């Protein structure tokens, strides 16, 4: 998941006769998609909000990721650019580089949505993309009987000691033989 916060209007004014009118952009919703660290280049991460003009003007807008020298959150710790690409006309955000949920679980950056006709109204929004890790496969231990799964963390019952550790095909071997118990305690 992620979030979008409207940072406000960067509006322009135009004067007609003796009246002043401010034209601004009206934004729809930001749509975020689940992104895992193994997402391939081109994977859809988000759709930027649609934008319309407050005066119902029918004209396109342009979308731009804002990366400023003083805005270090728009870059990863190692100085590399964001691993995302934004289509300037459609507002489609896709994965454009390697992701690693352990080193950077969340990417936060600004997107400028700019009108393409005078008075060129714009809005700056904050976009947050959360990256999910991929589960590594853990060996699964099976009981010798083949019917009961067992795990390497399963302990021997109270009063028993471990004689051999489990393997991928064998259970942990535990014993309550007094000689074995005493030998394990001394060893």
PDB file of C-alpha atoms in Angstrom:
ATOM      1  CA  UNK A   1       0.000   0.000   0.000  1.00  0.00           C
ATOM      2  CA  UNK A   2       0.883   3.614  -0.119  1.00  0.00           C
ATOM      3  CA  UNK A   3      -0.592   7.043   0.090  1.00  0.00           C
ATOM      4  CA  UNK A   4      -1.050  10.271  -1.745  1.00  0.00           C
ATOM      5  CA  UNK A   5      -1.282  13.643  -0.109  1.00  0.00           C
ATOM      6  CA  UNK A   6      -2.259  16.754  -1.969  1.00  0.00           C
ATOM      7  CA  UNK A   7       0.381  19.393  -1.314  1.00  0.00           C
ATOM      8  CA  UNK A   8      -1.907  22.111  -2.608  1.00  0.00           C
ATOM      9  CA  UNK A   9      -2.461  24.255  -5.622  1.00  0.00           C
ATOM     10  CA  UNK A  10       0.289  26.008  -7.442  1.00  0.00           C
ATOM     11  CA  UNK A  11      -2.211  28.132  -9.258  1.00  0.00           C
ATOM     12  CA  UNK A  12      -2.000  30.883 -11.809  1.00  0.00           C
ATOM     13  CA  UNK A  13      -4.290  33.834 -12.228  1.00  0.00           C
ATOM     14  CA  UNK A  14      -5.484  35.396 -15.432  1.00  0.00           C
ATOM     15  CA  UNK A  15      -7.223  38.737 -15.734  1.00  0.00           C
ATOM     16  CA  UNK A  16     -10.195  39.224 -18.005  1.00  0.00           C
ATOM     17  CA  UNK A  17     -11.551  42.761 -18.142  1.00  0.00           C
ATOM     18  CA  UNK A  18     -11.795  43.898 -14.558  1.00  0.00           C
ATOM     19  CA  UNK A  19     -12.369  40.480 -12.920  1.00  0.00           C
ATOM     20  CA  UNK A  20      -9.726  38.009 -11.802  1.00  0.00           C
ATOM     21  CA  UNK A  21     -10.275  34.248 -12.047  1.00  0.00           C
ATOM     22  CA  UNK A  22      -8.065  31.486 -10.681  1.00  0.00           C
ATOM     23  CA  UNK A  23      -7.895  28.264 -12.664  1.00  0.00           C
ATOM     24  CA  UNK A  24      -6.792  25.146 -10.770  1.00  0.00           C
ATOM     25  CA  UNK A  25      -6.657  21.406 -11.260  1.00  0.00           C
ATOM     26  CA  UNK A  26      -9.202  19.058  -9.724  1.00  0.00           C
ATOM     27  CA  UNK A  27      -7.633  15.656  -9.019  1.00  0.00           C
ATOM     28  CA  UNK A  28      -9.121  12.172  -8.961  1.00  0.00           C
ATOM     29  CA  UNK A  29      -7.751   9.318  -6.871  1.00  0.00           C
ATOM     30  CA  UNK A  30      -4.242   7.889  -6.883  1.00  0.00           C
ATOM     31  CA  UNK A  31      -4.369   4.132  -7.607  1.00  0.00           C
ATOM     32  CA  UNK A  32      -1.595   2.010  -6.075  1.00  0.00           C
ATOM     33  CA  UNK A  33      -0.824  -1.620  -6.900  1.00  0.00           C
ATOM     34  CA  UNK A  34       1.014  -4.173  -4.744  1.00  0.00           C
ATOM     35  CA  UNK A  35       4.731  -4.155  -5.632  1.00  0.00           C
ATOM     36  CA  UNK A  36       7.113  -6.931  -4.602  1.00  0.00           C
ATOM     37  CA  UNK A  37      10.879  -6.719  -4.751  1.00  0.00           C
ATOM     38  CA  UNK A  38      10.957  -9.225  -7.632  1.00  0.00           C
ATOM     39  CA  UNK A  39       8.676  -7.064  -9.830  1.00  0.00           C
ATOM     40  CA  UNK A  40      10.062  -6.905 -13.386  1.00  0.00           C
ATOM     41  CA  UNK A  41      10.862  -3.685 -15.243  1.00  0.00           C
ATOM     42  CA  UNK A  42       7.610  -2.408 -16.741  1.00  0.00           C
ATOM     43  CA  UNK A  43       5.433  -3.722 -13.872  1.00  0.00           C
ATOM     44  CA  UNK A  44       2.528  -1.345 -13.108  1.00  0.00           C
ATOM     45  CA  UNK A  45       3.114   0.291  -9.710  1.00  0.00           C
ATOM     46  CA  UNK A  46       0.566   3.133  -9.745  1.00  0.00           C
ATOM     47  CA  UNK A  47      -1.780   5.271 -11.783  1.00  0.00           C
ATOM     48  CA  UNK A  48      -1.523   8.965 -10.981  1.00  0.00           C
ATOM     49  CA  UNK A  49      -4.787  10.806 -10.343  1.00  0.00           C
ATOM     50  CA  UNK A  50      -6.693  12.052 -13.347  1.00  0.00           C
ATOM     51  CA  UNK A  51      -6.836  15.826 -13.514  1.00  0.00           C
ATOM     52  CA  UNK A  52      -9.424  18.219 -14.853  1.00  0.00           C
ATOM     53  CA  UNK A  53      -9.445  21.998 -15.015  1.00  0.00           C
ATOM     54  CA  UNK A  54     -11.670  23.930 -12.620  1.00  0.00           C
ATOM     55  CA  UNK A  55     -13.042  25.955 -15.555  1.00  0.00           C
ATOM     56  CA  UNK A  56     -13.934  22.740 -17.475  1.00  0.00           C
ATOM     57  CA  UNK A  57     -11.277  23.428 -20.093  1.00  0.00           C
ATOM     58  CA  UNK A  58     -10.592  20.253 -22.084  1.00  0.00           C
ATOM     59  CA  UNK A  59      -6.802  20.003 -22.247  1.00  0.00           C
ATOM     60  CA  UNK A  60      -4.227  17.406 -21.226  1.00  0.00           C
ATOM     61  CA  UNK A  61      -1.889  17.561 -18.250  1.00  0.00           C
ATOM     62  CA  UNK A  62       1.698  16.403 -17.830  1.00  0.00           C
ATOM     63  CA  UNK A  63       3.049  14.271 -14.993  1.00  0.00           C
ATOM     64  CA  UNK A  64       6.629  14.655 -13.759  1.00  0.00           C
ATOM     65  CA  UNK A  65       8.527  13.064 -10.879  1.00  0.00           C
ATOM     66  CA  UNK A  66      10.105  15.948  -8.999  1.00  0.00           C
ATOM     67  CA  UNK A  67      13.688  15.310  -7.966  1.00  0.00           C
ATOM     68  CA  UNK A  68      15.279  18.342  -6.387  1.00  0.00           C
ATOM     69  CA  UNK A  69      18.817  18.620  -5.034  1.00  0.00           C
ATOM     70  CA  UNK A  70      17.469  19.584  -1.623  1.00  0.00           C
ATOM     71  CA  UNK A  71      14.829  16.852  -1.631  1.00  0.00           C
ATOM     72  CA  UNK A  72      16.968  13.809  -0.778  1.00  0.00           C
ATOM     73  CA  UNK A  73      13.975  11.566  -0.148  1.00  0.00           C
ATOM     74  CA  UNK A  74      13.523  11.422  -3.919  1.00  0.00           C
ATOM     75  CA  UNK A  75      16.751   9.485  -4.196  1.00  0.00           C
ATOM     76  CA  UNK A  76      17.871   6.270  -2.582  1.00  0.00           C
ATOM     77  CA  UNK A  77      20.581   6.322   0.080  1.00  0.00           C
ATOM     78  CA  UNK A  78      23.262   5.346  -2.446  1.00  0.00           C
ATOM     79  CA  UNK A  79      22.398   8.301  -4.683  1.00  0.00           C
ATOM     80  CA  UNK A  80      20.856   6.144  -7.395  1.00  0.00           C
ATOM     81  CA  UNK A  81      17.733   7.458  -9.118  1.00  0.00           C
ATOM     82  CA  UNK A  82      14.305   6.138  -8.221  1.00  0.00           C
ATOM     83  CA  UNK A  83      13.598   2.675  -9.671  1.00  0.00           C
ATOM     84  CA  UNK A  84      10.382   3.944 -11.270  1.00  0.00           C
ATOM     85  CA  UNK A  85       9.451   5.572 -14.579  1.00  0.00           C
ATOM     86  CA  UNK A  86       6.447   7.843 -15.045  1.00  0.00           C
ATOM     87  CA  UNK A  87       4.711   8.324 -18.405  1.00  0.00           C
ATOM     88  CA  UNK A  88       4.321  12.088 -18.678  1.00  0.00           C
ATOM     89  CA  UNK A  89       1.030  12.010 -20.568  1.00  0.00           C
ATOM     90  CA  UNK A  90      -0.826   9.038 -19.042  1.00  0.00           C
ATOM     91  CA  UNK A  91       0.414   9.198 -15.445  1.00  0.00           C
ATOM     92  CA  UNK A  92       1.295   5.487 -15.477  1.00  0.00           C
ATOM     93  CA  UNK A  93       4.088   4.670 -13.003  1.00  0.00           C
ATOM     94  CA  UNK A  94       6.067   1.473 -13.673  1.00  0.00           C
ATOM     95  CA  UNK A  95       9.040  -0.288 -12.114  1.00  0.00           C
ATOM     96  CA  UNK A  96      12.215   0.782 -13.906  1.00  0.00           C
ATOM     97  CA  UNK A  97      14.984  -0.817 -11.865  1.00  0.00           C
ATOM     98  CA  UNK A  98      15.842  -3.326  -9.152  1.00  0.00           C
ATOM     99  CA  UNK A  99      13.933  -3.231  -5.863  1.00  0.00           C
ATOM    100  CA  UNK A 100      15.004  -4.504  -2.443  1.00  0.00           C
ATOM    101  CA  UNK A 101      12.458  -4.477   0.372  1.00  0.00           C
ATOM    102  CA  UNK A 102      15.136  -4.985   3.031  1.00  0.00           C
ATOM    103  CA  UNK A 103      17.170  -1.892   2.122  1.00  0.00           C
ATOM    104  CA  UNK A 104      14.336   0.379   0.897  1.00  0.00           C
ATOM    105  CA  UNK A 105      10.879  -0.847   1.946  1.00  0.00           C
ATOM    106  CA  UNK A 106       9.152   2.449   1.037  1.00  0.00           C
ATOM    107  CA  UNK A 107       9.792   4.981  -1.702  1.00  0.00           C
ATOM    108  CA  UNK A 108       8.345   8.449  -1.144  1.00  0.00           C
ATOM    109  CA  UNK A 109       8.551  11.083  -3.858  1.00  0.00           C
ATOM    110  CA  UNK A 110       6.667  14.024  -5.315  1.00  0.00           C
ATOM    111  CA  UNK A 111       4.827  14.157  -8.623  1.00  0.00           C
ATOM    112  CA  UNK A 112       4.016  17.465 -10.294  1.00  0.00           C
ATOM    113  CA  UNK A 113       0.778  17.473 -12.284  1.00  0.00           C
ATOM    114  CA  UNK A 114       0.946  20.445 -14.661  1.00  0.00           C
ATOM    115  CA  UNK A 115      -1.661  21.886 -17.005  1.00  0.00           C
ATOM    116  CA  UNK A 116      -0.531  22.186 -20.634  1.00  0.00           C
ATOM    117  CA  UNK A 117      -2.412  25.387 -21.526  1.00  0.00           C
ATOM    118  CA  UNK A 118      -2.376  28.881 -20.082  1.00  0.00           C
ATOM    119  CA  UNK A 119      -2.536  29.678 -17.199  1.00  0.00           C
ATOM    120  CA  UNK A 120      -0.728  26.311 -16.621  1.00  0.00           C
ATOM    121  CA  UNK A 121      -2.230  25.370 -13.233  1.00  0.00           C
ATOM    122  CA  UNK A 122      -0.441  22.611 -11.321  1.00  0.00           C
ATOM    123  CA  UNK A 123      -0.574  20.485  -8.200  1.00  0.00           C
ATOM    124  CA  UNK A 124       2.183  18.723  -6.342  1.00  0.00           C
ATOM    125  CA  UNK A 125       1.301  15.394  -4.741  1.00  0.00           C
ATOM    126  CA  UNK A 126       3.288  13.036  -2.558  1.00  0.00           C
ATOM    127  CA  UNK A 127       3.399   9.393  -3.655  1.00  0.00           C
ATOM    128  CA  UNK A 128       4.438   6.536  -1.383  1.00  0.00           C
ATOM    129  CA  UNK A 129       5.162   3.096  -2.847  1.00  0.00           C
ATOM    130  CA  UNK A 130       5.652   0.241  -0.373  1.00  0.00           C
ATOM    131  CA  UNK A 131       7.773  -2.688  -1.514  1.00  0.00           C
ATOM    132  CA  UNK A 132       6.965  -6.170  -0.185  1.00  0.00           C
ATOM    133  CA  UNK A 133       9.664  -8.762   0.312  1.00  0.00           C
ATOM    134  CA  UNK A 134       9.549 -12.137  -1.357  1.00  0.00           C
ATOM    135  CA  UNK A 135       9.403 -15.132   0.950  1.00  0.00           C
ATOM    136  CA  UNK A 136      12.417 -17.369   0.641  1.00  0.00           C
ATOM    137  CA  UNK A 137      11.747 -21.078   0.448  1.00  0.00           C
ATOM    138  CA  UNK A 138      12.492 -22.770   3.749  1.00  0.00           C
ATOM    139  CA  UNK A 139      13.211 -26.502   3.759  1.00  0.00           C
ATOM    140  CA  UNK A 140      10.202 -28.469   4.894  1.00  0.00           C
ATOM    141  CA  UNK A 141      10.939 -31.486   7.057  1.00  0.00           C
ATOM    142  CA  UNK A 142       8.847 -34.623   6.698  1.00  0.00           C
ATOM    143  CA  UNK A 143       8.201 -37.300   9.262  1.00  0.00           C
ATOM    144  CA  UNK A 144       9.643 -40.777   8.637  1.00  0.00           C
ATOM    145  CA  UNK A 145       6.064 -41.989   8.438  1.00  0.00           C
ATOM    146  CA  UNK A 146       5.442 -39.570   5.568  1.00  0.00           C
ATOM    147  CA  UNK A 147       2.196 -38.394   7.110  1.00  0.00           C
ATOM    148  CA  UNK A 148       3.188 -35.869   9.749  1.00  0.00           C
ATOM    149  CA  UNK A 149       5.260 -32.813   8.853  1.00  0.00           C
ATOM    150  CA  UNK A 150       7.859 -31.839  11.381  1.00  0.00           C
ATOM    151  CA  UNK A 151      10.055 -28.778  11.676  1.00  0.00           C
ATOM    152  CA  UNK A 152      13.648 -28.343  12.800  1.00  0.00           C
ATOM    153  CA  UNK A 153      12.470 -26.078  15.616  1.00  0.00           C
ATOM    154  CA  UNK A 154      10.295 -28.789  17.185  1.00  0.00           C
ATOM    155  CA  UNK A 155      11.778 -29.609  20.580  1.00  0.00           C
ATOM    156  CA  UNK A 156      11.954 -32.983  22.285  1.00  0.00           C
ATOM    157  CA  UNK A 157       9.348 -33.562  24.983  1.00  0.00           C
ATOM    158  CA  UNK A 158      10.191 -32.822  28.622  1.00  0.00           C
ATOM    159  CA  UNK A 159      12.405 -35.563  30.023  1.00  0.00           C
ATOM    160  CA  UNK A 160      13.791 -36.478  26.572  1.00  0.00           C
ATOM    161  CA  UNK A 161      17.030 -35.370  24.927  1.00  0.00           C
ATOM    162  CA  UNK A 162      17.874 -34.985  21.271  1.00  0.00           C
ATOM    163  CA  UNK A 163      19.966 -37.858  19.935  1.00  0.00           C
ATOM    164  CA  UNK A 164      20.074 -36.710  16.297  1.00  0.00           C
ATOM    165  CA  UNK A 165      18.869 -33.565  14.584  1.00  0.00           C
ATOM    166  CA  UNK A 166      16.186 -33.736  11.907  1.00  0.00           C
ATOM    167  CA  UNK A 167      17.085 -33.836   8.230  1.00  0.00           C
ATOM    168  CA  UNK A 168      14.978 -33.208   5.147  1.00  0.00           C
ATOM    169  CA  UNK A 169      13.758 -36.802   5.278  1.00  0.00           C
ATOM    170  CA  UNK A 170      13.991 -37.795   8.948  1.00  0.00           C
ATOM    171  CA  UNK A 171      12.439 -36.681  12.208  1.00  0.00           C
ATOM    172  CA  UNK A 172      14.463 -35.425  15.144  1.00  0.00           C
ATOM    173  CA  UNK A 173      15.357 -38.456  17.243  1.00  0.00           C
ATOM    174  CA  UNK A 174      14.676 -38.052  20.962  1.00  0.00           C
ATOM    175  CA  UNK A 175      15.318 -40.460  23.786  1.00  0.00           C
ATOM    176  CA  UNK A 176      14.375 -40.780  27.444  1.00  0.00           C
ATOM    177  CA  UNK A 177      16.837 -43.623  28.074  1.00  0.00           C
ATOM    178  CA  UNK A 178      18.499 -42.681  31.408  1.00  0.00           C
ATOM    179  CA  UNK A 179      21.985 -43.542  30.063  1.00  0.00           C
ATOM    180  CA  UNK A 180      21.518 -41.360  26.957  1.00  0.00           C
ATOM    181  CA  UNK A 181      20.021 -38.488  28.988  1.00  0.00           C
ATOM    182  CA  UNK A 182      22.958 -38.589  31.442  1.00  0.00           C
ATOM    183  CA  UNK A 183      25.526 -38.827  28.641  1.00  0.00           C
ATOM    184  CA  UNK A 184      24.029 -35.778  26.848  1.00  0.00           C
ATOM    185  CA  UNK A 185      24.023 -33.748  30.080  1.00  0.00           C
ATOM    186  CA  UNK A 186      27.690 -34.514  30.697  1.00  0.00           C
ATOM    187  CA  UNK A 187      28.682 -33.890  27.041  1.00  0.00           C
TER     188      UNK A 187
END
